[in-house]
GROMACS .gro file of C-alpha atoms in nm:
model
  260
    1MET     CA    1  -3.599   2.615   3.973
    2GLY     CA    2  -3.222   2.667   3.944
    3GLY     CA    3  -3.190   2.328   3.770
    4THR     CA    4  -3.453   2.425   3.516
    5GLN     CA    5  -3.269   2.749   3.439
    6ALA     CA    6  -2.945   2.552   3.392
    7MET     CA    7  -3.119   2.318   3.151
    8ARG     CA    8  -3.248   2.608   2.946
    9SER     CA    9  -2.914   2.786   2.938
   10GLY     CA   10  -2.736   2.471   2.821
   11LYS     CA   11  -2.508   2.443   3.124
   12ASP     CA   12  -2.549   2.063   3.143
   13GLY     CA   13  -2.470   2.005   2.775
   14HIS     CA   14  -2.827   2.008   2.635
   15GLY     CA   15  -2.895   2.292   2.392
   16GLY     CA   16  -2.667   2.595   2.376
   17LEU     CA   17  -2.343   2.637   2.187
   18GLY     CA   18  -2.173   2.331   2.334
   19SER     CA   19  -2.448   2.096   2.219
   20VAL     CA   20  -2.448   2.248   1.872
   21LEU     CA   21  -2.069   2.215   1.839
   22SER     CA   22  -2.075   1.854   1.962
   23GLY     CA   23  -2.340   1.771   1.702
   24ILE     CA   24  -2.132   1.932   1.428
   25ALA     CA   25  -1.825   1.736   1.544
   26VAL     CA   26  -2.019   1.408   1.527
   27ALA     CA   27  -2.151   1.491   1.180
   28ILE     CA   28  -1.809   1.584   1.046
   29GLY     CA   29  -1.660   1.276   1.212
   30PHE     CA   30  -1.906   1.040   1.046
   31ALA     CA   31  -1.840   1.206   0.709
   32LEU     CA   32  -1.464   1.169   0.744
   33PHE     CA   33  -1.486   0.813   0.883
   34LEU     CA   34  -1.721   0.678   0.616
   35GLY     CA   35  -1.565   0.892   0.343
   36GLY     CA   36  -1.220   0.754   0.418
   37PHE     CA   37  -1.345   0.396   0.387
   38VAL     CA   38  -1.539   0.462   0.066
   39TRP     CA   39  -1.244   0.648  -0.086
   40GLY     CA   40  -1.013   0.362   0.005
   41ALA     CA   41  -1.248   0.103  -0.147
   42LEU     CA   42  -1.258   0.300  -0.473
   43VAL     CA   43  -0.881   0.347  -0.499
   44TYR     CA   44  -0.741   0.025  -0.351
   45GLN     CA   45  -0.789  -0.345  -0.415
   46PRO     CA   46  -0.680  -0.608  -0.159
   47TYR     CA   47  -0.484  -0.913  -0.280
   48THR     CA   48  -0.348  -1.222  -0.107
   49VAL     CA   49  -0.003  -1.322  -0.235
   50PRO     CA   50   0.016  -1.703  -0.277
   51THR     CA   51   0.385  -1.759  -0.368
   52ASP     CA   52   0.729  -1.683  -0.224
   53SER     CA   53   0.868  -1.515  -0.539
   54MET     CA   54   0.857  -1.166  -0.381
   55MET     CA   55   1.022  -1.257  -0.050
   56PRO     CA   56   1.137  -1.093   0.168
   57THR     CA   57   0.929  -0.792   0.056
   58VAL     CA   58   0.609  -0.993   0.052
   59VAL     CA   59   0.579  -1.345   0.196
   60PRO     CA   60   0.321  -1.611   0.104
   61GLY     CA   61  -0.015  -1.539   0.263
   62ASP     CA   62   0.045  -1.166   0.304
   63ARG     CA   63  -0.252  -0.942   0.237
   64VAL     CA   64  -0.152  -0.635   0.036
   65LEU     CA   65  -0.331  -0.318  -0.069
   66ALA     CA   66  -0.278  -0.232  -0.435
   67GLN     CA   67  -0.372   0.103  -0.585
   68ARG     CA   68  -0.576   0.072  -0.902
   69ILE     CA   69  -0.370   0.244  -1.175
   70ASP     CA   70  -0.329   0.261  -1.546
   71GLY     CA   71  -0.023   0.086  -1.689
   72GLY     CA   72   0.105   0.422  -1.811
   73GLU     CA   73   0.160   0.529  -1.448
   74VAL     CA   74   0.412   0.252  -1.375
   75ARG     CA   75   0.769   0.349  -1.284
   76ARG     CA   76   1.084   0.148  -1.224
   77GLY     CA   77   1.091  -0.014  -0.882
   78ASP     CA   78   0.713  -0.047  -0.854
   79VAL     CA   79   0.568  -0.376  -0.729
   80VAL     CA   80   0.275  -0.435  -0.964
   81ILE     CA   81  -0.021  -0.668  -1.008
   82PHE     CA   82  -0.054  -0.784  -1.369
   83THR     CA   83  -0.213  -1.057  -1.574
   84ASP     CA   84  -0.048  -1.184  -1.891
   85SER     CA   85  -0.185  -1.494  -2.064
   86MET     CA   86   0.166  -1.593  -2.177
   87TRP     CA   87   0.267  -1.626  -1.813
   88SER     CA   88  -0.049  -1.726  -1.626
   89ASP     CA   89  -0.425  -1.683  -1.627
   90SER     CA   90  -0.407  -1.558  -1.267
   91PRO     CA   91  -0.283  -1.218  -1.142
   92MET     CA   92   0.088  -1.213  -1.061
   93VAL     CA   93   0.303  -0.987  -0.841
   94LYS     CA   94   0.647  -0.875  -0.959
   95ARG     CA   95   0.879  -0.573  -0.941
   96VAL     CA   96   0.935  -0.349  -1.242
   97VAL     CA   97   1.306  -0.340  -1.323
   98GLY     CA   98   1.302  -0.188  -1.671
   99ILE     CA   99   1.064   0.018  -1.883
  100GLY     CA  100   1.047   0.083  -2.259
  101GLY     CA  101   1.386   0.173  -2.406
  102ASP     CA  102   1.588   0.043  -2.107
  103THR     CA  103   1.868  -0.208  -2.143
  104VAL     CA  104   1.858  -0.451  -1.851
  105LYS     CA  105   2.168  -0.661  -1.806
  106CYS     CA  106   2.311  -0.918  -1.571
  107CYS     CA  107   2.560  -0.873  -1.448
  108GLY     CA  108   2.778  -0.569  -1.374
  109ALA     CA  109   3.138  -0.573  -1.256
  110GLY     CA  110   3.028  -0.639  -0.900
  111GLY     CA  111   2.762  -0.891  -0.995
  112GLU     CA  112   2.481  -0.635  -0.977
  113LEU     CA  113   2.189  -0.602  -1.212
  114THR     CA  114   2.232  -0.296  -1.436
  115VAL     CA  115   1.984  -0.069  -1.612
  116ASN     CA  116   2.129   0.141  -1.895
  117GLY     CA  117   2.475   0.071  -1.753
  118THR     CA  118   2.386   0.187  -1.402
  119ALA     CA  119   2.436  -0.077  -1.133
  120LEU     CA  120   2.136  -0.121  -0.905
  121ASP     CA  121   2.166  -0.131  -0.528
  122GLU     CA  122   1.895  -0.378  -0.428
  123PRO     CA  123   1.897  -0.441  -0.052
  124TYR     CA  124   1.540  -0.570  -0.074
  125ILE     CA  125   1.621  -0.885  -0.275
  126ASP     CA  126   1.688  -1.241  -0.159
  127ALA     CA  127   1.945  -1.407  -0.385
  128THR     CA  128   1.975  -1.731  -0.186
  129LYS     CA  129   1.859  -2.065  -0.320
  130PRO     CA  130   1.511  -2.182  -0.213
  131ASP     CA  131   1.494  -2.400   0.098
  132SER     CA  132   1.352  -2.744   0.032
  133GLY     CA  133   1.073  -2.684   0.281
  134LEU     CA  134   0.935  -2.377   0.101
  135PRO     CA  135   0.705  -2.390  -0.204
  136THR     CA  136   0.855  -2.287  -0.536
  137PRO     CA  137   0.683  -2.202  -0.864
  138PRO     CA  138   0.638  -2.483  -1.116
  139GLY     CA  139   0.924  -2.514  -1.362
  140GLN     CA  140   1.278  -2.389  -1.312
  141ALA     CA  141   1.362  -2.036  -1.201
  142PRO     CA  142   1.687  -1.898  -1.345
  143ALA     CA  143   1.974  -1.900  -1.098
  144PRO     CA  144   2.078  -1.558  -0.961
  145GLY     CA  145   2.364  -1.420  -1.171
  146THR     CA  146   2.266  -1.600  -1.491
  147PRO     CA  147   2.386  -1.366  -1.771
  148PHE     CA  148   2.131  -1.195  -1.994
  149GLU     CA  149   2.085  -0.865  -2.175
  150VAL     CA  150   1.747  -0.729  -2.286
  151THR     CA  151   1.642  -0.404  -2.448
  152VAL     CA  152   1.283  -0.345  -2.338
  153PRO     CA  153   1.045  -0.260  -2.625
  154GLU     CA  154   0.854   0.069  -2.597
  155GLY     CA  155   0.530   0.026  -2.404
  156ASN     CA  156   0.659  -0.286  -2.226
  157LEU     CA  157   0.801  -0.372  -1.882
  158PHE     CA  158   1.077  -0.606  -1.762
  159LEU     CA  159   0.967  -0.771  -1.436
  160MET     CA  160   1.154  -0.968  -1.171
  161GLY     CA  161   1.072  -1.120  -0.835
  162ASP     CA  162   1.263  -1.011  -0.527
  163ARG     CA  163   1.345  -1.372  -0.443
  164ARG     CA  164   1.559  -1.412  -0.749
  165ALA     CA  165   1.623  -1.785  -0.717
  166ALA     CA  166   1.256  -1.877  -0.684
  167SER     CA  167   1.087  -1.639  -0.927
  168LEU     CA  168   0.962  -1.733  -1.271
  169ASP     CA  169   0.977  -1.383  -1.413
  170SER     CA  170   1.093  -1.209  -1.732
  171ARG     CA  171   1.420  -1.405  -1.719
  172ALA     CA  172   1.226  -1.732  -1.766
  173HIS     CA  173   1.063  -1.597  -2.086
  174LEU     CA  174   1.366  -1.452  -2.266
  175GLN     CA  175   1.315  -1.678  -2.570
  176GLU     CA  176   0.957  -1.560  -2.621
  177ALA     CA  177   0.835  -1.258  -2.819
  178GLY     CA  178   0.938  -0.940  -2.639
  179GLN     CA  179   1.220  -1.126  -2.456
  180GLY     CA  180   1.011  -1.180  -2.146
  181THR     CA  181   0.869  -0.829  -2.128
  182VAL     CA  182   0.495  -0.763  -2.082
  183PRO     CA  183   0.280  -0.475  -2.212
  184ARG     CA  184   0.202  -0.194  -1.969
  185SER     CA  185  -0.167  -0.263  -2.040
  186THR     CA  186  -0.143  -0.591  -1.846
  187VAL     CA  187  -0.089  -0.397  -1.520
  188SER     CA  188  -0.400  -0.337  -1.311
  189ALA     CA  189  -0.260  -0.217  -0.978
  190ARG     CA  190   0.051  -0.112  -0.784
  191VAL     CA  191   0.118  -0.247  -0.435
  192ASP     CA  192   0.126   0.042  -0.190
  193ALA     CA  193   0.121  -0.133   0.148
  194LEU     CA  194   0.113  -0.457   0.341
  195ALA     CA  195  -0.216  -0.490   0.525
  196TRP     CA  196  -0.193  -0.827   0.702
  197PRO     CA  197  -0.043  -0.974   0.920
  198SER     CA  198   0.164  -0.653   0.951
  199MET     CA  199   0.068  -0.303   0.840
  200LYS     CA  200   0.336  -0.096   0.666
  201MET     CA  201   0.387   0.112   0.357
  202LEU     CA  202   0.596  -0.031   0.073
  203GLU     CA  203   0.887   0.205   0.016
  204ARG     CA  204   1.001   0.296  -0.337
  205PRO     CA  205   1.362   0.177  -0.394
  206ALA     CA  206   1.602   0.469  -0.384
  207THR     CA  207   1.828   0.305  -0.644
  208TYR     CA  208   1.580   0.394  -0.923
  209ALA     CA  209   1.531   0.757  -0.816
  210GLY     CA  210   1.830   0.881  -1.018
  211LEU     CA  211   1.718   0.720  -1.344
  212PRO     CA  212   1.509   0.920  -1.596
  213GLY     CA  213   1.147   0.940  -1.480
  214GLY     CA  214   1.240   0.866  -1.119
  215VAL     CA  215   1.012   0.662  -0.897
  216SER     CA  216   0.636   0.673  -0.847
  217ARG     CA  217   0.473   0.865  -0.563
  218PRO     CA  218   0.283   0.674  -0.293
  219GLY     CA  219  -0.094   0.664  -0.329
  220PRO     CA  220  -0.338   0.840  -0.093
  221LEU     CA  221  -0.348   0.559   0.165
  222ARG     CA  222  -0.193   0.764   0.446
  223LEU     CA  223  -0.443   1.044   0.388
  224GLN     CA  224  -0.731   0.796   0.385
  225LEU     CA  225  -0.618   0.638   0.712
  226ALA     CA  226  -0.580   0.984   0.867
  227ALA     CA  227  -0.937   1.073   0.762
  228VAL     CA  228  -1.071   0.754   0.921
  229ALA     CA  229  -0.873   0.813   1.245
  230VAL     CA  230  -0.972   1.181   1.274
  231GLY     CA  231  -1.333   1.097   1.195
  232ALA     CA  232  -1.347   0.829   1.463
  233ALA     CA  233  -1.194   1.069   1.717
  234LEU     CA  234  -1.447   1.343   1.636
  235VAL     CA  235  -1.739   1.100   1.670
  236VAL     CA  236  -1.617   0.976   2.008
  237LEU     CA  237  -1.543   1.325   2.143
  238GLY     CA  238  -1.866   1.474   2.011
  239ALA     CA  239  -2.077   1.192   2.150
  240ALA     CA  240  -1.902   1.211   2.486
  241TYR     CA  241  -1.951   1.584   2.530
  242GLY     CA  242  -2.309   1.575   2.661
  243PRO     CA  243  -2.261   1.295   2.919
  244LEU     CA  244  -1.931   1.449   3.033
  245VAL     CA  245  -2.086   1.793   3.090
  246ARG     CA  246  -2.380   1.636   3.279
  247VAL     CA  247  -2.142   1.447   3.511
  248LEU     CA  248  -1.935   1.759   3.574
  249GLY     CA  249  -2.253   1.964   3.631
  250ARG     CA  250  -2.380   1.719   3.893
  251GLY     CA  251  -2.043   1.735   4.066
  252ARG     CA  252  -2.051   2.114   4.081
  253ARG     CA  253  -2.410   2.114   4.212
  254ARG     CA  254  -2.313   1.871   4.489
  255GLU     CA  255  -2.020   2.091   4.583
  256ARG     CA  256  -2.244   2.401   4.602
  257ALA     CA  257  -2.501   2.207   4.810
  258GLY     CA  258  -2.226   2.098   5.049
  259VAL     CA  259  -2.099   2.455   5.094
  260ARG     CA  260  -2.447   2.572   5.187
   0.00000   0.00000   0.00000
């Protein structure tokens, strides 16, 4: 009789306020979990990087998450995915060094790349020559430190790889129309994070922050991951509530029976 009363009052987790709250937690959890994945699929596109031109930032075989953006959203320092028929029929990954109106020059007094006369501090680059055992792009990449000076046309971008000695980038197309620059419209996405084999956000280079326009803001990936994690936790906790209360209720009943 006492057990029946407990069932009706919800003391073992069935019915009552606790059961209602656990059901709400599971529902909200599923919404957050699935919503985070759907949101991420709409905003981000995964890519596998095939070459070593962006080492050490991105190495061959890395899986990256790139936020789908319009070319007008690109800022200096962004690592972008673009397709330009003058370069290749396949998507390419490079870093934006200059935007429309910028003068990009190599090299400054200390051998640094300069943008509008400001020397860039680029700790992320690899200026060493390619090792013979590593793949290099077809053709000849310009040697690091090769002098050049380009004024980027409005609406265009000057792009370079982080592995300067192994990257066929804007420097390799200086004799073409636009002096190696590409239209903003060729950009389809901006790399926000590495997804595999390691998971980490791609930081915006501080050296570009002081230039007009600053750097871009990270996409919503952290928020999406948080939604997935919180959703999963709510589902687990909500689903575990009923069984946990039943186990605890049995333990209390045994204790009361032992006292008697």
